[in-house]
Amino acid sequence: MKRYIKYISILLICSLSSESCEKYLDKTIETDLAKEDVFKDFAHAQGYVEVMYGYVVNYAQSAAQNNGNCFLLGDEVLSMNTSMPCGAWDFGNLAAYSMGYFYNTGGPSSGLTGVGIWNGFEAIRRANQVIENEPLMVGCTETEKNLLLGQAYFFRAYFHMEIMKFWGRIPYIDKVLTGNGGDYKLVRPATYRECAERVDEDFATAAELLPYNWDDLQNDPDAKFLTFKPETFGNNLMRINKVIVYSFKGKNLLLAASPLMNDESDTYKYDQELCKRAAEDFARVIQRDRDDNVSLGLASRENYPKVFHNDQSDKTEWPGTAKYVGANQGEYIFSSQASGTTPSRKLATSLMPLTDAAPGNRMTPSHRFIHNHFGTAHGLACDDDITYDLQKEFDDRDPRFYENHIIDGDMIIQAPKANVAYKYAQMCCGDNANMLYKITPLPTGYFVKKWAPITYNYKTVVEGAADNKIQIAPFWLSMRLTDVYLMYAEALAATDEFGAAGKPSYSFMPGGAPSSIEVLDMLRDRFGVPHVAEAYSGPYCKNPIDVTDPSNRNRYMDILRKERAVEMCYEGHRWTDLRRWRLAEKEEYRIKTGLKYERNKYNKLGDRTTFKNINFREDPIWRTRVCDYPKHYWLPFPNDMTLLYDGFEQNPGW
């Protein structure tokens, strides 16, 4: 998307003292351009609005991190770099790194990958300026004015929600602060829900004002901008629409309904009223999936990798979109703006075995996470399956286990002339593995391949060639369709009224809404995993149960959460999930381990058809994450902010 104007100054909410805060807030929009000129017509006003898109953070490629995977902050991976958030947070060191990770003073002009979520306050101020200057939009039609205001209301809600996700309850800023009379001295609300309800109001307003797709306005005589800029038609992927709004509207309500946000210690105790409201919002997106035969739909197993990365021949297309993944299979809902491919490749580089990542920046999955969540081919958790055998750890697993991980002996270079010493993964071979993959200590027994095809592995591994790396561009989506389905399923499951099998009735869903368990089964179907009820009542389950029975609702919620961990693994949602479920401090979610094993015969070629892995055992605990409640559940505010005025207290423990 083009920015029509780039010369309007970014206005800050706060600085380090009352005096400096007032100096910043004294700056008005007239500093660089009269506000009457900024908002006089759609072209100028949209240029001012579109700067807000640049504040949407891609946590997976922030330049401030200098590491593509520092957004994996939960129990999924073991980071070798303890000076970056993904490693430092394991030691409870949230205070030292929270601002470096989330804050960048450069703003959008410093490069999209350098914008931190703390700068969302700047976007909130810009949104308030758009809303307050509606009377100046004299050259806009009603349709164009609705588009401008709809985006502003969305971004005001979105950035409040993103900040709340990490820091908790904050004052809701619904006006342009001036500094006069200390109007910036806003007291933190008493509850998370209080702020979340304000977020919901703005999302609701945005949904009323925006279309499902800007292309739908092509024949609207009031959409003059399509005549003014006809190339806009067909290029509206990121522009805020009803699908984006309802996806985040539902997410905001589900977060607010979750145990942590309600100060509940019971992991199964949600605010049921908020869950029902969230489910209805998600259902509107699901109905769009049913209605839309072009841009929204779940990716098939065959096309699933295209949700996360492109390949060399299609590097101009965005991963996850229907245009790239395939008709009716566009999982893309929302993301940050596209940026350079070099920082985006860091997402794959530190997770793959043969790359040029510095040893200290390598990351490998925790065996404990994989064991607890990636189950068996029978559709059961490993510990629930009577046939599970640690000594056959790599056999007969859930197909999604193989979809997301590289294991010993997997082919990791396809080039026919590849040096055979590198062609197959070698993770059982002691010093040899250490030498190959430049990781100390040795790998945990797996690598992640979600963010790149195996042909991304490179570095003098092809005879006669210096580089085997293809020019992929992994891209993290902040919202995709699978996530919406899973959040919908969770919202229903948390209620007495619907639970696992109950179906809501919505007037906008003539075909009927799906139940929670039907959603999980639909997601399992694309990988050929047995349905939930069938698996947990079948002959392979140690303690068969009817998961649809309301008395087993907690057990069903455990299964649902495992499904979410599998489907959304390594996508940066895990830390938030563990916290909102009030599970983060429990030992089983703090322990990170590896997997040790040998081969029945050593084979340098590494082809899995020539050997079997034997002598499996869980490695001694490599790391136990420091996580105490409530201290490590919320990031600390900068002291300069909490000391600025009375009423803005610090988060507990800091």
XYZ file of C-alpha atoms in Angstrom:
654
model
C 0.000 0.000 0.000
C 1.255 3.444 -0.879
C 1.583 6.189 1.633
C 0.199 9.335 0.106
C 1.919 11.601 2.638
C 5.015 10.851 4.656
C 5.801 14.179 6.213
C 3.344 14.425 9.109
C 5.183 14.070 12.392
C 4.653 11.122 14.695
C 3.293 12.324 18.025
C 4.280 10.575 21.208
C 2.013 9.817 24.138
C 4.577 9.965 26.911
C 8.268 10.492 27.501
C 10.497 10.357 30.526
C 9.137 13.239 32.561
C 6.069 15.406 32.942
C 7.858 18.320 31.310
C 9.006 16.385 28.268
C 5.622 14.684 27.983
C 3.885 18.041 27.772
C 6.388 19.272 25.182
C 5.588 16.330 22.922
C 1.865 16.617 23.507
C 1.949 20.331 22.748
C 2.871 19.477 19.177
C -0.238 19.549 16.990
C -1.060 18.242 13.583
C -0.561 21.779 12.225
C 3.194 21.520 12.888
C 3.891 20.145 9.424
C 0.644 20.521 7.507
C -2.648 22.211 8.343
C -5.145 19.608 9.508
C -7.725 21.050 7.104
C -5.413 19.974 4.277
C -4.694 16.571 5.803
C -8.336 15.561 6.085
C -9.891 17.515 3.225
C -10.376 14.495 0.940
C -9.959 10.743 0.905
C -6.565 10.654 -0.802
C -4.908 12.888 1.772
C -6.703 11.446 4.797
C -6.023 7.865 3.729
C -2.347 8.714 3.490
C -2.467 9.786 7.118
C -4.396 6.654 8.099
C -2.087 4.243 6.317
C 0.870 5.152 8.510
C -0.891 3.121 11.213
C -0.423 -0.053 9.185
C 3.314 0.429 9.606
C 2.996 0.076 13.369
C 1.644 -3.490 13.146
C 4.483 -5.603 14.527
C 5.857 -8.729 12.933
C 7.220 -10.302 16.125
C 9.008 -12.950 14.083
C 11.333 -10.531 12.304
C 11.804 -7.462 14.435
C 15.124 -5.838 13.688
C 15.460 -4.993 17.365
C 15.682 -8.704 18.154
C 18.419 -9.514 15.638
C 17.042 -13.021 15.744
C 14.093 -14.310 13.800
C 12.604 -16.453 16.539
C 12.685 -14.427 19.719
C 8.908 -14.421 19.644
C 8.874 -18.101 20.742
C 8.713 -17.262 24.421
C 6.900 -20.268 25.875
C 7.783 -23.939 26.348
C 8.174 -24.904 22.686
C 11.876 -24.382 22.027
C 15.220 -24.224 23.730
C 17.188 -21.146 22.723
C 20.951 -21.189 22.855
C 21.005 -17.399 23.081
C 20.246 -16.412 26.660
C 20.834 -12.734 25.923
C 17.750 -12.506 23.712
C 14.139 -12.596 24.966
C 13.499 -16.196 23.926
C 16.375 -17.313 26.179
C 16.435 -14.592 28.818
C 12.751 -14.962 29.609
C 13.388 -18.588 30.581
C 15.312 -17.125 33.516
C 12.518 -14.729 34.436
C 14.413 -11.767 33.053
C 11.428 -9.955 31.583
C 12.402 -6.526 32.872
C 15.780 -6.262 31.172
C 14.536 -7.204 27.746
C 10.913 -6.166 27.506
C 11.617 -2.662 26.269
C 14.415 -3.643 23.900
C 12.139 -6.240 22.355
C 8.966 -4.193 22.142
C 10.176 -0.632 21.787
C 11.917 1.212 18.985
C 12.046 4.993 18.942
C 12.515 5.173 15.210
C 8.851 4.667 14.350
C 7.732 3.383 10.945
C 10.260 5.564 9.143
C 13.079 3.486 10.642
C 11.904 0.386 8.773
C 8.851 -1.751 9.342
C 10.753 -4.512 11.081
C 12.026 -2.102 13.718
C 8.692 -0.964 15.092
C 7.923 -2.200 18.583
C 4.486 -2.722 20.108
C 5.122 0.030 22.633
C 5.002 2.427 19.671
C 1.371 1.401 19.349
C 0.596 4.394 21.535
C 1.657 6.560 18.602
C -0.792 4.709 16.359
C -3.532 5.170 18.980
C -2.908 8.901 18.961
C -3.086 8.976 15.169
C -6.372 7.030 15.252
C -7.814 9.548 17.703
C -6.762 12.400 15.432
C -8.616 10.836 12.511
C -11.762 10.311 14.579
C -11.736 13.806 16.070
C -11.210 15.449 12.688
C -14.183 13.826 10.969
C -15.866 17.261 10.502
C -12.957 18.331 8.280
C -13.546 15.499 5.780
C -15.606 17.791 3.562
C -14.293 16.322 0.320
C -15.099 12.725 1.259
C -18.228 10.843 0.302
C -20.089 8.961 3.019
C -18.506 5.685 1.856
C -15.021 7.132 1.952
C -15.582 8.709 5.349
C -16.757 5.343 6.683
C -13.600 3.682 5.407
C -11.386 6.253 7.093
C -13.210 6.100 10.405
C -13.554 2.322 10.306
C -9.800 1.903 9.999
C -9.191 4.428 12.790
C -11.588 2.694 15.194
C -10.013 -0.667 14.347
C -6.473 0.498 14.982
C -7.405 2.261 18.211
C -8.863 -1.022 19.460
C -6.157 -3.255 17.976
C -3.190 -1.470 19.525
C -4.852 -1.256 22.937
C -5.441 -5.017 22.727
C -1.864 -5.771 21.657
C -0.398 -3.735 24.510
C -2.828 -5.309 26.987
C -1.800 -8.775 25.826
C 1.673 -8.173 27.283
C 1.169 -5.573 30.017
C -2.422 -6.164 31.108
C -4.971 -3.483 31.914
C -4.146 0.004 30.688
C -6.159 3.214 30.465
C -8.239 3.419 27.302
C -7.144 6.499 25.391
C -10.101 7.725 23.347
C -9.075 11.314 22.723
C -6.072 13.268 21.543
C -4.106 14.094 24.665
C -2.706 17.606 24.844
C -0.818 17.662 28.141
C -2.954 20.594 29.238
C -4.201 20.238 32.792
C -2.456 16.881 33.081
C -4.977 15.124 30.815
C -2.441 12.358 30.289
C -2.663 11.319 33.959
C -4.924 8.373 33.272
C -5.550 5.857 36.037
C -5.261 2.168 35.183
C -8.714 0.530 35.227
C -9.503 -1.856 38.078
C -10.062 -4.878 35.814
C -8.836 -6.197 32.493
C -12.422 -6.557 31.331
C -13.090 -2.843 31.756
C -10.532 -2.001 29.110
C -11.465 -5.003 26.941
C -15.060 -3.785 26.786
C -13.861 -0.445 25.432
C -11.800 -2.322 22.855
C -14.892 -4.309 21.904
C -16.944 -1.133 21.424
C -14.413 0.238 18.952
C -14.187 -3.055 17.071
C -18.001 -3.084 16.844
C -17.999 0.439 15.412
C -15.322 -0.522 12.891
C -17.343 -3.565 11.811
C -20.362 -1.363 11.127
C -18.370 1.047 8.994
C -16.213 -1.328 6.919
C -17.042 -3.753 4.078
C -16.085 -7.422 3.946
C -13.770 -6.563 1.067
C -12.812 -3.181 -0.350
C -13.134 -4.689 -3.816
C -16.859 -5.049 -3.110
C -17.085 -1.261 -3.470
C -16.076 -1.253 -7.122
C -19.575 -0.344 -8.260
C -20.331 2.000 -5.372
C -20.649 5.509 -6.861
C -19.512 6.917 -3.509
C -16.201 5.027 -3.671
C -14.536 7.727 -5.732
C -11.064 6.573 -4.717
C -11.467 3.519 -6.959
C -11.732 5.933 -9.871
C -9.021 8.178 -8.519
C -6.721 5.217 -7.948
C -8.126 2.377 -10.100
C -5.069 0.219 -9.353
C -6.431 -0.073 -5.803
C -8.976 -2.603 -7.051
C -7.566 -6.092 -6.546
C -4.843 -4.812 -4.213
C -6.685 -4.614 -0.927
C -5.240 -7.626 0.849
C -4.259 -5.822 4.036
C -6.886 -3.108 4.155
C -9.012 -3.486 7.229
C -12.325 -5.212 6.555
C -15.070 -6.994 8.490
C -13.237 -10.342 8.491
C -10.180 -8.790 10.121
C -12.297 -6.830 12.591
C -14.456 -9.770 13.710
C -11.390 -12.015 14.052
C -9.729 -9.623 16.494
C -13.009 -8.641 18.122
C -13.552 -12.271 19.054
C -9.947 -12.690 20.168
C -10.167 -9.660 22.458
C -13.284 -11.102 24.121
C -11.759 -14.577 24.462
C -8.640 -13.118 26.073
C -10.831 -11.136 28.471
C -12.837 -14.280 29.232
C -9.758 -16.375 30.039
C -8.853 -17.335 33.627
C -5.825 -15.037 34.003
C -7.711 -11.944 32.911
C -10.464 -12.773 35.410
C -8.021 -13.323 38.264
C -9.062 -16.990 38.448
C -6.725 -19.725 39.635
C -8.921 -22.466 38.127
C -7.640 -23.059 34.606
C -11.091 -24.151 33.433
C -13.018 -21.162 34.741
C -13.843 -18.659 32.008
C -16.255 -15.753 31.860
C -18.980 -17.596 29.965
C -20.861 -14.532 28.799
C -17.736 -13.164 27.122
C -17.057 -16.587 25.584
C -20.498 -16.626 23.946
C -19.962 -13.161 22.540
C -16.528 -14.184 21.244
C -17.941 -17.315 19.586
C -20.520 -15.235 17.728
C -17.825 -12.933 16.347
C -15.700 -15.882 15.226
C -18.798 -17.471 13.659
C -19.165 -14.446 11.377
C -15.694 -15.152 10.010
C -16.485 -18.863 9.665
C -19.594 -17.988 7.676
C -17.445 -15.895 5.373
C -15.306 -18.994 4.845
C -18.468 -20.861 3.848
C -19.708 -18.101 1.533
C -16.476 -16.984 -0.088
C -15.264 -19.054 -3.032
C -12.174 -16.952 -3.665
C -10.092 -15.753 -0.741
C -10.808 -17.520 2.561
C -10.575 -21.216 3.368
C -8.542 -23.825 5.230
C -5.439 -25.016 3.429
C -5.295 -28.661 2.427
C -2.515 -30.912 3.657
C -0.823 -30.649 0.278
C -0.876 -26.849 0.309
C -0.343 -26.390 4.040
C 3.356 -25.346 3.767
C 2.328 -22.445 1.520
C 0.641 -20.825 4.503
C 4.052 -20.178 6.054
C 6.606 -19.618 3.286
C 6.892 -19.120 -0.430
C 9.391 -20.674 -2.788
C 11.807 -19.222 -5.297
C 9.413 -19.170 -8.248
C 6.615 -17.508 -6.241
C 8.593 -15.170 -4.045
C 6.470 -12.187 -5.098
C 3.331 -13.741 -3.576
C 2.439 -13.583 0.101
C 2.320 -16.889 1.980
C -1.112 -17.800 3.275
C -3.144 -15.994 0.640
C -5.593 -17.719 -1.680
C -3.655 -16.305 -4.624
C -0.612 -18.305 -3.538
C -1.984 -21.256 -1.546
C -4.825 -22.051 -3.934
C -8.436 -21.115 -4.605
C -10.664 -21.543 -1.539
C -7.574 -22.115 0.604
C -6.559 -18.660 1.756
C -5.841 -18.766 5.478
C -4.462 -15.221 5.453
C -6.484 -12.770 7.541
C -4.010 -10.175 8.839
C -0.302 -9.473 9.151
C 2.226 -6.713 9.344
C 3.314 -5.119 6.100
C 5.791 -7.013 3.981
C 9.429 -6.189 4.552
C 12.805 -7.284 3.277
C 13.371 -10.985 2.791
C 16.658 -11.030 4.696
C 15.144 -10.423 8.153
C 12.233 -12.724 7.379
C 14.607 -15.594 6.562
C 15.918 -15.466 10.110
C 12.665 -17.161 11.048
C 13.814 -20.296 9.251
C 17.569 -19.906 9.607
C 17.781 -20.408 13.370
C 15.425 -23.413 13.314
C 16.873 -25.439 10.436
C 19.929 -27.721 10.731
C 22.238 -26.576 7.916
C 22.241 -22.789 7.815
C 24.614 -19.941 8.500
C 22.992 -18.988 11.801
C 25.481 -18.227 14.525
C 25.682 -21.085 17.062
C 24.349 -18.825 19.772
C 21.227 -18.042 17.768
C 20.156 -21.636 17.137
C 16.906 -22.997 18.525
C 15.588 -26.550 18.730
C 12.231 -27.884 19.959
C 11.847 -29.139 23.491
C 11.130 -32.861 23.629
C 8.803 -32.354 26.590
C 6.630 -29.998 24.525
C 6.543 -32.398 21.577
C 5.792 -35.442 23.736
C 2.976 -33.720 25.623
C 1.218 -32.373 22.551
C 2.029 -34.285 19.373
C 0.257 -37.579 19.867
C -0.042 -40.863 18.039
C -1.525 -41.966 14.731
C -4.547 -43.158 16.733
C -5.466 -39.550 17.473
C -4.516 -39.808 21.146
C -1.998 -38.061 23.341
C 1.064 -40.278 23.796
C 0.314 -40.874 27.478
C -3.283 -41.840 26.640
C -2.379 -44.459 24.011
C -1.827 -48.036 25.204
C 0.386 -48.725 22.176
C 2.771 -45.820 22.725
C 6.345 -46.968 23.317
C 9.218 -44.585 24.003
C 11.520 -47.028 22.209
C 9.499 -46.408 19.040
C 9.363 -42.660 19.499
C 9.486 -41.839 15.800
C 6.975 -44.479 14.705
C 3.221 -44.165 14.159
C 2.860 -40.580 15.278
C 0.240 -37.963 14.451
C 1.000 -36.878 10.843
C 1.422 -33.317 12.109
C 4.463 -34.503 14.074
C 6.247 -35.235 10.793
C 4.789 -32.141 9.091
C 6.458 -29.802 11.582
C 9.693 -31.555 12.572
C 12.907 -32.939 11.131
C 14.007 -36.156 12.823
C 17.129 -38.261 12.572
C 17.699 -39.672 9.099
C 15.257 -37.380 7.275
C 16.470 -36.138 3.917
C 17.274 -32.473 4.402
C 18.883 -31.695 1.046
C 17.193 -32.723 -2.180
C 19.851 -31.664 -4.665
C 21.016 -34.823 -6.497
C 24.669 -33.766 -6.282
C 24.534 -32.919 -2.596
C 27.426 -34.183 -0.517
C 26.074 -37.344 1.121
C 27.663 -36.381 4.436
C 25.087 -33.590 4.707
C 22.126 -34.970 2.804
C 20.396 -36.632 5.777
C 19.800 -35.335 9.269
C 22.297 -36.745 11.801
C 21.202 -36.017 15.343
C 22.129 -39.193 17.141
C 25.811 -39.073 16.459
C 27.382 -37.153 19.312
C 30.254 -34.936 18.270
C 29.353 -35.390 14.633
C 25.986 -33.705 15.166
C 27.630 -30.923 17.101
C 30.071 -30.343 14.264
C 27.415 -30.444 11.560
C 24.888 -28.160 13.177
C 27.161 -25.870 15.185
C 25.106 -26.178 18.337
C 26.425 -26.568 21.847
C 24.989 -28.425 23.649
C 23.804 -30.967 21.082
C 20.394 -30.681 19.409
C 17.330 -31.727 21.398
C 16.651 -34.511 18.927
C 14.595 -32.481 16.457
C 14.623 -29.450 14.223
C 11.642 -27.363 13.089
C 10.688 -27.300 9.415
C 7.422 -25.352 9.595
C 8.956 -22.155 8.265
C 10.961 -23.481 5.335
C 11.137 -26.353 2.853
C 14.030 -28.712 3.388
C 15.736 -27.192 0.335
C 16.415 -24.113 2.442
C 19.325 -25.977 4.043
C 22.577 -24.878 2.488
C 26.245 -23.982 2.967
C 28.799 -25.785 0.784
C 26.733 -28.956 0.810
C 26.426 -29.355 -2.943
C 29.422 -30.609 -4.829
C 30.729 -27.860 -7.061
C 28.428 -25.196 -5.610
C 28.918 -22.830 -2.710
C 25.301 -22.194 -1.816
C 22.218 -24.393 -1.903
C 19.902 -21.896 -0.223
C 16.756 -20.995 -2.144
C 15.364 -17.503 -1.845
C 12.338 -18.188 0.320
C 10.588 -15.605 2.451
C 8.873 -17.082 5.505
C 6.154 -14.751 6.715
C 4.371 -14.734 10.061
C 0.624 -14.085 10.036
C -0.778 -12.384 13.106
C -4.180 -13.899 12.302
C -5.025 -16.859 10.091
C -8.188 -18.892 9.613
C -7.100 -21.960 11.601
C -6.600 -19.719 14.624
C -10.149 -18.365 14.285
C -11.600 -21.886 14.173
C -9.610 -22.950 17.222
C -10.588 -19.881 19.245
C -14.233 -20.437 18.273
C -14.001 -24.054 19.457
C -12.434 -22.975 22.739
C -15.034 -20.272 23.370
C -17.860 -22.800 22.980
C -16.110 -25.492 25.019
C -15.701 -23.128 27.974
C -19.451 -22.677 28.394
C -22.038 -24.805 30.193
C -24.528 -24.168 27.416
C -22.501 -25.559 24.512
C -19.463 -27.492 25.794
C -17.948 -29.915 23.283
C -20.991 -30.834 21.206
C -23.532 -27.999 21.565
C -24.316 -25.875 18.511
C -25.265 -22.206 18.748
C -28.007 -20.780 16.572
C -27.092 -17.652 14.613
C -29.397 -15.906 12.154
C -26.434 -15.177 9.865
C -25.516 -18.882 9.590
C -28.388 -20.485 7.667
C -26.540 -23.780 7.461
C -26.129 -23.931 11.245
C -23.081 -23.254 13.368
C -20.558 -26.037 14.003
C -19.957 -27.461 17.455
C -16.574 -27.242 19.115
C -15.727 -30.885 18.507
C -16.801 -30.670 14.863
C -14.223 -27.928 14.380
C -11.446 -30.057 15.877
C -12.468 -32.989 13.700
C -12.459 -30.787 10.602
C -8.903 -29.677 11.363
C -7.863 -33.276 12.010
C -9.423 -34.400 8.726
C -6.941 -32.542 6.563
C -4.096 -34.633 8.027
C -6.054 -37.858 8.328
C -6.077 -37.914 12.143
C -8.941 -39.896 13.746
C -11.794 -37.852 15.158
C -11.623 -36.871 18.814
C -14.644 -38.781 20.160
C -13.709 -41.876 18.161
C -10.129 -41.833 19.433
C -10.912 -41.251 23.110
C -13.686 -43.830 23.277
C -11.838 -46.400 21.179
C -9.748 -49.494 21.917
C -6.377 -47.723 22.008
C -7.309 -45.282 24.772
C -6.061 -46.252 28.253
C -9.127 -44.800 29.955
C -11.908 -44.494 27.374
C -14.351 -41.648 27.930
C -17.162 -39.863 26.144
C -15.594 -36.444 25.599
C -18.958 -34.985 24.580
C -20.453 -35.730 28.000
C -20.732 -32.433 29.929
C -19.223 -34.131 32.986
C -16.010 -34.589 30.969
C -15.805 -30.968 29.844
C -12.484 -30.302 31.565
C -10.983 -33.367 29.929
C -12.223 -32.179 26.578
C -10.683 -28.749 27.209
C -7.314 -30.428 27.816
C -7.615 -32.172 24.438
C -8.644 -28.953 22.723
C -5.650 -27.110 24.145
C -3.321 -29.825 22.884
C -4.899 -29.468 19.444
C -4.258 -25.741 19.565
C -0.631 -26.344 20.559
C -0.176 -28.692 17.594
C -1.927 -26.572 14.988
C -0.371 -23.260 16.071
C 3.049 -24.565 17.110
C 6.071 -22.294 16.628
C 3.835 -19.362 15.601
C 4.337 -17.208 18.676
C 0.989 -17.763 20.411
C 2.116 -20.212 23.058
C 3.382 -17.761 25.696
C 0.091 -15.873 25.664
C -1.921 -19.110 25.777
C -0.057 -20.571 28.749
C -0.502 -17.347 30.671
C -4.160 -16.760 29.926
C -4.935 -20.371 30.871
C -3.056 -19.937 34.196
C -0.772 -22.845 33.346
C 2.545 -21.060 32.845
C 3.774 -21.557 36.411
C 3.039 -25.307 36.469
C 6.164 -27.457 36.307
C 5.153 -29.505 33.271
C 5.045 -26.306 31.205
C 8.342 -24.953 32.533
C 10.603 -27.942 31.891
C 12.577 -28.098 28.652
C 14.267 -31.366 27.723
C 15.947 -33.099 24.809
C 15.710 -36.599 23.379
C 18.718 -38.916 23.217
C 18.970 -42.012 21.020
C 21.345 -44.090 18.896
C 21.096 -46.156 15.730
C 21.188 -49.914 15.443
C 24.078 -49.382 13.055
C 26.000 -46.237 12.315
C 25.485 -45.099 8.760
C 27.066 -41.874 7.590
C 24.560 -41.608 4.742
C 21.839 -41.312 7.340
C 19.017 -42.659 5.155
C 16.225 -43.853 7.482
C 15.662 -46.909 5.292
C 19.058 -48.275 6.315
C 18.758 -48.146 10.126
C 16.464 -47.913 13.131
C 16.841 -45.551 16.049
C 17.250 -47.325 19.388
C 17.839 -46.628 23.092
C 15.522 -43.631 23.342
C 15.580 -41.696 26.618
C 14.570 -38.239 27.646
C 17.595 -36.058 28.196
C 18.060 -34.655 31.696
C 16.314 -31.354 32.145
C 18.194 -28.705 30.218
C 16.298 -25.789 31.591
C 13.418 -25.087 33.919
C 11.744 -21.829 33.069
C 11.387 -19.322 35.890
C 7.728 -18.423 36.103
C 6.040 -17.284 39.296
C 2.508 -15.997 39.542
C 1.756 -13.134 39.182
C 5.183 -11.616 38.516
C 6.068 -13.387 35.300
C 2.581 -13.240 33.821
C 2.778 -9.572 32.822
C 5.653 -7.464 31.553
C 6.818 -4.636 33.801
C 6.055 -1.078 32.780
C 9.082 1.210 32.421
C 9.700 2.840 35.790
C 9.764 6.253 34.159
C 6.156 5.709 33.200
C 4.891 4.488 36.562
C 6.683 7.342 38.342
C 5.264 9.959 36.000
C 2.108 10.424 38.079
C 0.105 8.806 40.861
C -2.502 6.278 39.799
C -0.488 4.333 37.250
C 0.805 1.495 39.386
C 3.446 -1.037 38.370
C 2.537 -4.629 37.575
C 2.825 -6.973 40.594
C 6.292 -8.248 41.450
C 8.148 -5.478 39.639
